[in-house]
PDB file of C-alpha atoms and ligand atoms in Angstrom:
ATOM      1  CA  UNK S   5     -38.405  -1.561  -1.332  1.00 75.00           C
ATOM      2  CA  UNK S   6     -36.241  -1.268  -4.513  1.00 87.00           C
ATOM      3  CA  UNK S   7     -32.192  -0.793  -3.750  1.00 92.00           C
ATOM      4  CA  UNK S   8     -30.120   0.946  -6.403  1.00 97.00           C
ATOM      5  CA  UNK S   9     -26.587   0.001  -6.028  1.00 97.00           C
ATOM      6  CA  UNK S  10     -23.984   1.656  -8.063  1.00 98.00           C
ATOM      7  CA  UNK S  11     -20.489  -0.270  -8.566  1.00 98.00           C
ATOM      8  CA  UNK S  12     -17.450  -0.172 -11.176  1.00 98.00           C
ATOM      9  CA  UNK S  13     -14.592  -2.292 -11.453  1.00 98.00           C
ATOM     10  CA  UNK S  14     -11.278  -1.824 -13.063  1.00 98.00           C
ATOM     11  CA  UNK S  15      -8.776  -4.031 -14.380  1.00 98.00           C
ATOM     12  CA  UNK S  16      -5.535  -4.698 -14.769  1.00 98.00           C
ATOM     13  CA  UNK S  17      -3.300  -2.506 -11.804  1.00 98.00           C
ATOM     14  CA  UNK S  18      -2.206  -0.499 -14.472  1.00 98.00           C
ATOM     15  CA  UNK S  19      -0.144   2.866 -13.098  1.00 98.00           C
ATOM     16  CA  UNK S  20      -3.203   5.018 -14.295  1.00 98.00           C
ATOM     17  CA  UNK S  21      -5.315   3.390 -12.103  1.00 98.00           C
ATOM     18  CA  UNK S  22      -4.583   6.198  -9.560  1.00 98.00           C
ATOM     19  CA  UNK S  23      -6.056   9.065 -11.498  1.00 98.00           C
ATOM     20  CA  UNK S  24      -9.017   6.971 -12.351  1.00 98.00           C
ATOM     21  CA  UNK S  25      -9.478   6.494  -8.606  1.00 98.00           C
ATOM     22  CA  UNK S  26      -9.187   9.984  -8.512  1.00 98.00           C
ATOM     23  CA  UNK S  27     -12.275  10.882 -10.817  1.00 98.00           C
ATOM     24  CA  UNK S  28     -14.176   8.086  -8.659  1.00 98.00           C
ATOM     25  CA  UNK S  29     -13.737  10.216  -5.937  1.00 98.00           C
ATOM     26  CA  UNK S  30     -14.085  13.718  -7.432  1.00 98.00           C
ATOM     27  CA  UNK S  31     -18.158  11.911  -7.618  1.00 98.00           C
ATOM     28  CA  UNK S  32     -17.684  10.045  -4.832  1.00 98.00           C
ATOM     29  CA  UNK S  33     -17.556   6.649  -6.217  1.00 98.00           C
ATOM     30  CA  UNK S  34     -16.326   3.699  -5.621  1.00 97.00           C
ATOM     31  CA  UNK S  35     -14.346   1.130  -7.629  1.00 98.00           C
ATOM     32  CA  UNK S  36     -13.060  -2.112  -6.745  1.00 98.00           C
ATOM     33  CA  UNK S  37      -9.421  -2.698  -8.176  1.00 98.00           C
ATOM     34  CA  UNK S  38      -8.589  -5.960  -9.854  1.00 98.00           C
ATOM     35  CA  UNK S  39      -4.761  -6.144  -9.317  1.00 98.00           C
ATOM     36  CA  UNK S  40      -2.434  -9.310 -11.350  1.00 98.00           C
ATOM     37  CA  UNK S  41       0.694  -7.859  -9.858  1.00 96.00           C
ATOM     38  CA  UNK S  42       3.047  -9.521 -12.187  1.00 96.00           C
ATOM     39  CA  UNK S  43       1.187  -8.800 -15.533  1.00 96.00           C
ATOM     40  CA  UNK S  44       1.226  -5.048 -16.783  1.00 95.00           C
ATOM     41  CA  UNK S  45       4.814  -3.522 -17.674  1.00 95.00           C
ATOM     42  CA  UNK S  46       3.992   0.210 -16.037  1.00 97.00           C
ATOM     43  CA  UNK S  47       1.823  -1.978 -13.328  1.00 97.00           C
ATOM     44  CA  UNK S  48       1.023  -0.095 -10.082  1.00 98.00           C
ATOM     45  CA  UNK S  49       3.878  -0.430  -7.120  1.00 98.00           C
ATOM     46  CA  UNK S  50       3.485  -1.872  -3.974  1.00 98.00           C
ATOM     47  CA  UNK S  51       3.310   1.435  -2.076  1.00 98.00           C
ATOM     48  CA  UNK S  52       0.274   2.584  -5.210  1.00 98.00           C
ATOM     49  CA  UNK S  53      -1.767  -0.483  -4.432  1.00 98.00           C
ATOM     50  CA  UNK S  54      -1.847   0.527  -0.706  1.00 98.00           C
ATOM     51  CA  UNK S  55      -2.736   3.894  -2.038  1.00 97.00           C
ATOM     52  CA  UNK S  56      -5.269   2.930  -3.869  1.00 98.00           C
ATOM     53  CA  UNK S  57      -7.442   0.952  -1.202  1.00 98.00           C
ATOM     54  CA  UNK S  58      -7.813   3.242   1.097  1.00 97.00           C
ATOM     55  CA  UNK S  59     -11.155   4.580  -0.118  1.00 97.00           C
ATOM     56  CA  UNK S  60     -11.558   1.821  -2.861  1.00 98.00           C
ATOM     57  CA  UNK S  61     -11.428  -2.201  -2.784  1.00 98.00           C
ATOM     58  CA  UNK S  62      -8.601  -4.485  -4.126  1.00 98.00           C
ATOM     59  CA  UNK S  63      -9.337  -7.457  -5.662  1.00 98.00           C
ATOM     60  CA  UNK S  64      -7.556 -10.313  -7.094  1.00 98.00           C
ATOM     61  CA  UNK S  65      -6.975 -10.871 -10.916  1.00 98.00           C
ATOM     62  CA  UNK S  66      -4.141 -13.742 -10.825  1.00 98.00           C
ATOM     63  CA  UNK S  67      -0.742 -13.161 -10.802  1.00 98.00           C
ATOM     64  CA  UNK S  68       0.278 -13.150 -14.231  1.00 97.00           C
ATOM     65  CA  UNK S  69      -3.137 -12.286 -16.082  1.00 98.00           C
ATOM     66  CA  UNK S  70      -3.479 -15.711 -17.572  1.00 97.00           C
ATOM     67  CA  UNK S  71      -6.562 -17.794 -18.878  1.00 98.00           C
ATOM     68  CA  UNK S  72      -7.149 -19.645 -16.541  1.00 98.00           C
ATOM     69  CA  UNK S  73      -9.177 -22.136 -18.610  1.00 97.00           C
ATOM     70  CA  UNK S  74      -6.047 -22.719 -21.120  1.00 97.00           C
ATOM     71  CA  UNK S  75      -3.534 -23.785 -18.483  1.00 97.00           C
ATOM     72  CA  UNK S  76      -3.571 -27.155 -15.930  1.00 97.00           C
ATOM     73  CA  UNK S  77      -5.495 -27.106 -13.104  1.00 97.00           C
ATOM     74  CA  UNK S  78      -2.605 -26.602 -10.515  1.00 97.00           C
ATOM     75  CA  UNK S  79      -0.889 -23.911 -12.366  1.00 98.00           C
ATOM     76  CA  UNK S  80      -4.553 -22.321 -11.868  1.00 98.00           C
ATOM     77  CA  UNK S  81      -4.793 -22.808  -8.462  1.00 98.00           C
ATOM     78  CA  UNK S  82      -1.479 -21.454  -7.897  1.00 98.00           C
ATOM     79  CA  UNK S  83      -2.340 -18.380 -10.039  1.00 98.00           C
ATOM     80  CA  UNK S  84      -5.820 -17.495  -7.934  1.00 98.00           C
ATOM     81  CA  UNK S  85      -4.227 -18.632  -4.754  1.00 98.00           C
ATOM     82  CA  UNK S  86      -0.642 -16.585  -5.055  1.00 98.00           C
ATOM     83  CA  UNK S  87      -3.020 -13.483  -5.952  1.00 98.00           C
ATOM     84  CA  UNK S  88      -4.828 -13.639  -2.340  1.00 98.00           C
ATOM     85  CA  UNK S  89      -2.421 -14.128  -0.976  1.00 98.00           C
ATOM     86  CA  UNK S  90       0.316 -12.011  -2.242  1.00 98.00           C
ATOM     87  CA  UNK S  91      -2.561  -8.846  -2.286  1.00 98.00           C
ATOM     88  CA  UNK S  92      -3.532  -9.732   1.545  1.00 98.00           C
ATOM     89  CA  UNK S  93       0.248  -9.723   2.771  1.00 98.00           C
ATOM     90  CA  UNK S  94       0.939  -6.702   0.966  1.00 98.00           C
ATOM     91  CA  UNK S  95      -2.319  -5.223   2.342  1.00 98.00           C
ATOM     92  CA  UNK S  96      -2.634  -6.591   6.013  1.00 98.00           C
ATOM     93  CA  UNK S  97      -6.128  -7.104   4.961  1.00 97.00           C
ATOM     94  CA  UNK S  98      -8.480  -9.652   3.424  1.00 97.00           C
ATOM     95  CA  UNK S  99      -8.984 -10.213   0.099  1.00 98.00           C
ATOM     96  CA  UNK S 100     -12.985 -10.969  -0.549  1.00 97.00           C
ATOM     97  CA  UNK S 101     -13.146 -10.388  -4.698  1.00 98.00           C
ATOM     98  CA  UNK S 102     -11.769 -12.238  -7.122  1.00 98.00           C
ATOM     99  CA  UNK S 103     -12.161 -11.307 -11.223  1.00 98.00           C
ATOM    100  CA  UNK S 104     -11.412 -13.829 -14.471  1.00 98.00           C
ATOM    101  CA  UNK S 105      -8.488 -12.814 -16.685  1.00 98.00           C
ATOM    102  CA  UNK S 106     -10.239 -12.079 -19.837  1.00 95.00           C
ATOM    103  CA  UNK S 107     -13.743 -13.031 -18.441  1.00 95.00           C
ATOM    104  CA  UNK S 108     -12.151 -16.888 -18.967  1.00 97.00           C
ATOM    105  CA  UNK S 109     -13.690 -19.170 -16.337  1.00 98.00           C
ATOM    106  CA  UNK S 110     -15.682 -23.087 -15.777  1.00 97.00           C
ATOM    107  CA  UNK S 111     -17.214 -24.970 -13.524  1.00 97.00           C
ATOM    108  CA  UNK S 112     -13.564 -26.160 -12.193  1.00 97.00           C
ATOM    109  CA  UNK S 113     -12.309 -22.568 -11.451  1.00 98.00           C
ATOM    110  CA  UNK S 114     -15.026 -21.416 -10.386  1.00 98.00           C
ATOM    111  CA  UNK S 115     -14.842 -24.427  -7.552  1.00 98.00           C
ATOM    112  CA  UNK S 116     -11.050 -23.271  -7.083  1.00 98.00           C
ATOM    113  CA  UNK S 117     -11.981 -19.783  -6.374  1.00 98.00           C
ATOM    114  CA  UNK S 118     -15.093 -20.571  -3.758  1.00 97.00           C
ATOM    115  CA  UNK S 119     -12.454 -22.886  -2.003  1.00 97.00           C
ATOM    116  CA  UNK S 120      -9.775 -20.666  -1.361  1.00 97.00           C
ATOM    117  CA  UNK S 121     -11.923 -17.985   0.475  1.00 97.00           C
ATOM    118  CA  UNK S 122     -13.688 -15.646  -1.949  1.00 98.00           C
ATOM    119  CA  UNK S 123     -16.496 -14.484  -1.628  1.00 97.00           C
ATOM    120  CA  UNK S 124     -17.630 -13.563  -5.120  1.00 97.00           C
ATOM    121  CA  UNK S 125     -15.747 -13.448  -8.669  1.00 98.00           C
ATOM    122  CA  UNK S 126     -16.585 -11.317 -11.085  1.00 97.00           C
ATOM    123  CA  UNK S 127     -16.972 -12.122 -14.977  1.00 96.00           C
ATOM    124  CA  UNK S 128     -17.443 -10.165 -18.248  1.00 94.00           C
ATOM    125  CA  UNK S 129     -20.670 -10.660 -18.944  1.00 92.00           C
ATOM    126  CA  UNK S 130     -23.014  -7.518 -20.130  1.00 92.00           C
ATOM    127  CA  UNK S 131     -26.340  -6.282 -20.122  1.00 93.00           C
ATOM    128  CA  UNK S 132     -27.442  -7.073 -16.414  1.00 95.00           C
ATOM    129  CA  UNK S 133     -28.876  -5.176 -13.488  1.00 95.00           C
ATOM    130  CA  UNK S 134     -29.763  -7.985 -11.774  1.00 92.00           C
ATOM    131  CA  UNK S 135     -27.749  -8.890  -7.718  1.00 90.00           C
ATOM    132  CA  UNK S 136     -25.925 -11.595  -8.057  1.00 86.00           C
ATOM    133  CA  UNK S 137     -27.721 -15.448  -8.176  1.00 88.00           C
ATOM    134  CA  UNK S 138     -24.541 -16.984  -8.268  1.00 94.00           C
ATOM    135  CA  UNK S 139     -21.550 -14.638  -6.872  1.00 95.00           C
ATOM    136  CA  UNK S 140     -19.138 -16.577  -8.417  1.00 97.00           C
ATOM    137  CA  UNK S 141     -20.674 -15.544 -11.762  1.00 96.00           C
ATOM    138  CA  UNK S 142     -21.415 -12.055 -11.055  1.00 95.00           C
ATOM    139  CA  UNK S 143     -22.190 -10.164 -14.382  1.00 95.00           C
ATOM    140  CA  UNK S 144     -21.619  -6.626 -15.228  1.00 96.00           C
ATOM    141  CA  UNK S 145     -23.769  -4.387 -16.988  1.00 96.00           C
ATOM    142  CA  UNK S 146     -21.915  -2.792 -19.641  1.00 96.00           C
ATOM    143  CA  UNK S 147     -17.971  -1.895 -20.555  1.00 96.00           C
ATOM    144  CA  UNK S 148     -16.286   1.281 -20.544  1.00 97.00           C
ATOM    145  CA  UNK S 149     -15.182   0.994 -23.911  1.00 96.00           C
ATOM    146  CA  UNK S 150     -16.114   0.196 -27.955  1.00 93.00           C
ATOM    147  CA  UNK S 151     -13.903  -1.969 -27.912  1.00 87.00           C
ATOM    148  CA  UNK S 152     -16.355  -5.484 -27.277  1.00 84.00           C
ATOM    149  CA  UNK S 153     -18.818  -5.781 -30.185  1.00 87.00           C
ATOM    150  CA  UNK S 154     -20.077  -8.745 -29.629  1.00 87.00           C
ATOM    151  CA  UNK S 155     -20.546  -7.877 -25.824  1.00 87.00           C
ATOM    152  CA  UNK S 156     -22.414  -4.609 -27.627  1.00 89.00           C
ATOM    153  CA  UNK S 157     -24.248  -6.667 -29.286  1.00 89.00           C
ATOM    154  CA  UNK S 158     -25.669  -8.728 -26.238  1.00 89.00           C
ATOM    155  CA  UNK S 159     -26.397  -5.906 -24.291  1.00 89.00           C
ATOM    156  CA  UNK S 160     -28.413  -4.468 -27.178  1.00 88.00           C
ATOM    157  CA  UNK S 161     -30.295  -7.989 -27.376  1.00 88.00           C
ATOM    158  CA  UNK S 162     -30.890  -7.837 -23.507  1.00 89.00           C
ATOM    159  CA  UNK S 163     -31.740  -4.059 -23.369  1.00 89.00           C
ATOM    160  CA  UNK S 164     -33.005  -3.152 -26.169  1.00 89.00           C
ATOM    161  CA  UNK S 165     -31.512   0.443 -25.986  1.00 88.00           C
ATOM    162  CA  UNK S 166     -31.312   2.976 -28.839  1.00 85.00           C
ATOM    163  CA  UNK S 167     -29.454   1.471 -31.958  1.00 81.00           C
ATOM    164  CA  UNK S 168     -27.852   4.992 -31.676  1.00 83.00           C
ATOM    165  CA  UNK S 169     -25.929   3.800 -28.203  1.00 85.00           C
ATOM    166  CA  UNK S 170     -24.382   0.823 -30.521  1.00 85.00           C
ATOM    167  CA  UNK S 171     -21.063   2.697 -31.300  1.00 87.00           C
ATOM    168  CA  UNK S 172     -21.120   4.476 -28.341  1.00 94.00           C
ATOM    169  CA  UNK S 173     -20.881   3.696 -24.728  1.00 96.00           C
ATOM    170  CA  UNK S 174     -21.095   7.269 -23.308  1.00 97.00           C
ATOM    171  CA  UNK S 175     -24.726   7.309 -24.458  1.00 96.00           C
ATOM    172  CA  UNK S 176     -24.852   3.360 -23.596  1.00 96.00           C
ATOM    173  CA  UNK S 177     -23.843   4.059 -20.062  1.00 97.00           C
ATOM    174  CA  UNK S 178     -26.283   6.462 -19.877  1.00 97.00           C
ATOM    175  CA  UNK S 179     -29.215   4.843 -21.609  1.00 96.00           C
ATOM    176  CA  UNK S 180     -28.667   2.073 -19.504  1.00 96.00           C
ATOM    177  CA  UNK S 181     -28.563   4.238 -16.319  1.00 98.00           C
ATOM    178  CA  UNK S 182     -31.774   5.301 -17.103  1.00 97.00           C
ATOM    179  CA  UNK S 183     -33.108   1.992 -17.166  1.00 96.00           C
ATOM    180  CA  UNK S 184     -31.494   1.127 -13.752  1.00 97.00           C
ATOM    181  CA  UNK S 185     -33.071   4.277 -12.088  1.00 96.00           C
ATOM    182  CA  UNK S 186     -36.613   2.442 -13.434  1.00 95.00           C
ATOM    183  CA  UNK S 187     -36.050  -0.714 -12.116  1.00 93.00           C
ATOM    184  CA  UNK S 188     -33.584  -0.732  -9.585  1.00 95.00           C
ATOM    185  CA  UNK S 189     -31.010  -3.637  -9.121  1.00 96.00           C
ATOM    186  CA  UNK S 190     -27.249  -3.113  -9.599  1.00 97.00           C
ATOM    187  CA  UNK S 191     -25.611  -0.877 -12.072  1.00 98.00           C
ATOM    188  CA  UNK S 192     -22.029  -2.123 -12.441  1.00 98.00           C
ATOM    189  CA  UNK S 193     -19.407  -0.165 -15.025  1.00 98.00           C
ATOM    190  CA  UNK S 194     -16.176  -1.756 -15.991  1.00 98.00           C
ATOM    191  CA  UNK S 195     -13.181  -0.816 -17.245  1.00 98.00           C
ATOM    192  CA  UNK S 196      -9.226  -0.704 -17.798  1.00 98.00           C
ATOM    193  CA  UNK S 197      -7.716   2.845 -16.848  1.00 98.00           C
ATOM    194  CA  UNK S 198      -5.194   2.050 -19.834  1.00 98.00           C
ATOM    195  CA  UNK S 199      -7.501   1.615 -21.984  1.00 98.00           C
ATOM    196  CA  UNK S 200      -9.322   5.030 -21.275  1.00 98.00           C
ATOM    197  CA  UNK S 201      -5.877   6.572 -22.018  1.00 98.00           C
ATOM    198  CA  UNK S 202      -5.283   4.355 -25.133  1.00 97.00           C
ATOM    199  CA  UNK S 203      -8.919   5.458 -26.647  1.00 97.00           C
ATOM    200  CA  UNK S 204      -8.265   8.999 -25.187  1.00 98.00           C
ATOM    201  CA  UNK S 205     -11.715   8.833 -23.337  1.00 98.00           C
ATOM    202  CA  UNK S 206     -11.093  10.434 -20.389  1.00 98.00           C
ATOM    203  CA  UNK S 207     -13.398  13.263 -20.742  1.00 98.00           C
ATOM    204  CA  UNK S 208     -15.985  10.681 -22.033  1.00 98.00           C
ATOM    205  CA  UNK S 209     -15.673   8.768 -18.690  1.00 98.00           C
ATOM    206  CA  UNK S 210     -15.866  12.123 -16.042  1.00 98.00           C
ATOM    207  CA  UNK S 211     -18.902  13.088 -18.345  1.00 98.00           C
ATOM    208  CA  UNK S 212     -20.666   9.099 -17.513  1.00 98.00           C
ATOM    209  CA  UNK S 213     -19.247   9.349 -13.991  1.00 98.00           C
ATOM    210  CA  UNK S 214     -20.899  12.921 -13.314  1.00 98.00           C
ATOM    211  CA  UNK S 215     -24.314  11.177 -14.586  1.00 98.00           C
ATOM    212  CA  UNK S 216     -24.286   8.200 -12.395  1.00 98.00           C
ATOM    213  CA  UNK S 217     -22.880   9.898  -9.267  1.00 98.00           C
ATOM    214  CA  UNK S 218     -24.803  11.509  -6.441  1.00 96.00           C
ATOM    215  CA  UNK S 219     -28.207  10.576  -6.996  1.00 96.00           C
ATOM    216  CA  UNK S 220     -29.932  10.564  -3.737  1.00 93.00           C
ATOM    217  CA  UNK S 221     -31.433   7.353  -3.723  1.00 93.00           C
ATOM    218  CA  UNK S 222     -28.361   5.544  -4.755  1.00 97.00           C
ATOM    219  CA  UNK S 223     -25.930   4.331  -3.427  1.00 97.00           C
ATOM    220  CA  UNK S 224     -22.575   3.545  -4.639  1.00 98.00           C
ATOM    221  CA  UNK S 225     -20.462   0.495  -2.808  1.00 98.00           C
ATOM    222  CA  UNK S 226     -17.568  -1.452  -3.871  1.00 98.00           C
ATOM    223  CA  UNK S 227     -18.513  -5.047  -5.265  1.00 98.00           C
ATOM    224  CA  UNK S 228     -17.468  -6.464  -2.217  1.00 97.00           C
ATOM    225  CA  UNK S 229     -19.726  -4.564  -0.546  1.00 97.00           C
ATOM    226  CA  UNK S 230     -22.487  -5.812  -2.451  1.00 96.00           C
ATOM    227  CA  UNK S 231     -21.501  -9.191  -2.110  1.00 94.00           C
ATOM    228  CA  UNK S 232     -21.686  -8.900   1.936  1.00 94.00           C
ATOM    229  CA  UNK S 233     -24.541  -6.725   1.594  1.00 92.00           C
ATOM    230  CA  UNK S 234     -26.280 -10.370   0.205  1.00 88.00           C
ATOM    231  CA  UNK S 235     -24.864 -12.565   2.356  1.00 84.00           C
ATOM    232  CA  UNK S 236     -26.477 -10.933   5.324  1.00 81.00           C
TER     233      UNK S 236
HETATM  234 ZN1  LIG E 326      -7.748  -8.231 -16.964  1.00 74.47          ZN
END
């Protein structure tokens, strides 16, 4: 039997990641959060970040949003570790998802993250449907956003949607919806709420979410979810 599992993730802990968790819900989806508490300047409080997971997930994204690949391996550790653990005190819950700062990860951080309890990490990496081979590596399938050509351009190469969808990622995320409804797998949207407000998209997003949401055969989890959902 073919599973369709609908996930988005967004980035950041930016303030306006409340009223994007509020569209998610008006189509009863669900996101997972990636929170670097000590990054954004209007970042989400304390008290928001509770908010915000109780009907969606939090995950970790560092502390400071740094790449992680550019700095020495203990300030790295430090940075992925102080995230878990800083989001699980605050939360009185575990934290099972971790994301890359700027999709930025090897071999040695990727070893960092599996040792200090997650379960999956998620990267930047477009054009896929596919449940995860390697959860520490988990790719996306497209970004909410214009903003990635070259990303664009790899999901075009791995697709092959319309040329038409190439400057635009409403008809992208729909094009490649339709694809996911043939051949099942995971469809995973990602995003920055500030960067919806920045590109003043918000009426492009509610228009993708009200396409992907409440299809009966779907169903939409948070990417730890998923993750559990394959380790059982
Ligand atoms: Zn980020």
């Amino acid at each position: 039997m073919k599973l369709y599992i609908v996930t988005t993730s967004w980035d950041d802990g930016h303030k306006l990641d409340l009223k994007l968790a509020k569209l998610l819900e008006k189509y009863n989806i669900k996101g997972t959060f990636y929170v670097s508490p000590f990054y954004l300047e209007n970042k989400l409080t304390r008290e928001e970040i509770k908010e915000l997971s109780e009907y969606h997930e939090i995950g970790a994204h560092t502390l400071t949003h740094v790449d992680l690949t550019s700095i020495p391996i203990e300030k790295a550790e430090k940075e992925i570790k102080g995230s878990k653990i800083y989001l699980e005190k605050l939360l009185g819950a575990k934290i099972s998802m971790f994301c890359y700062p700027k999709g930025k990860y090897d071999q040695r951080i990727k070893e960092i993250v599996k040792k200090n309890g997650f379960l999956g990490a998620r990267t930047c990496n477009g054009g896929n449907f596919e449940f995860p081979k390697d959860p520490y590596e988990w790719r996306i399938t497209l970004h909410a956003s214009n903003g990635s050509p070259l990303m664009t351009l790899k999901i075009y190469i791995k697709t092959r949607i319309s040329i038409k969808a190439f400057m635009d990622w409403e008809l992208r995320a729909k094009l490649l919806f339709d694809q996911f409804i043939n051949k099942g797998g995971v469809y995973h949207l990602w995003g920055h709420s500030w960067e919806i407000e920045r590109n003043n998209e918000w009426q492009k997003l509610e228009r993708v979410l009200q396409y992907i949401s409440n299809r009966p055969y779907v169903k939409y989890k948070t990417n730890g979810e998923i993750v559990k959902l394959l380790k059982s």
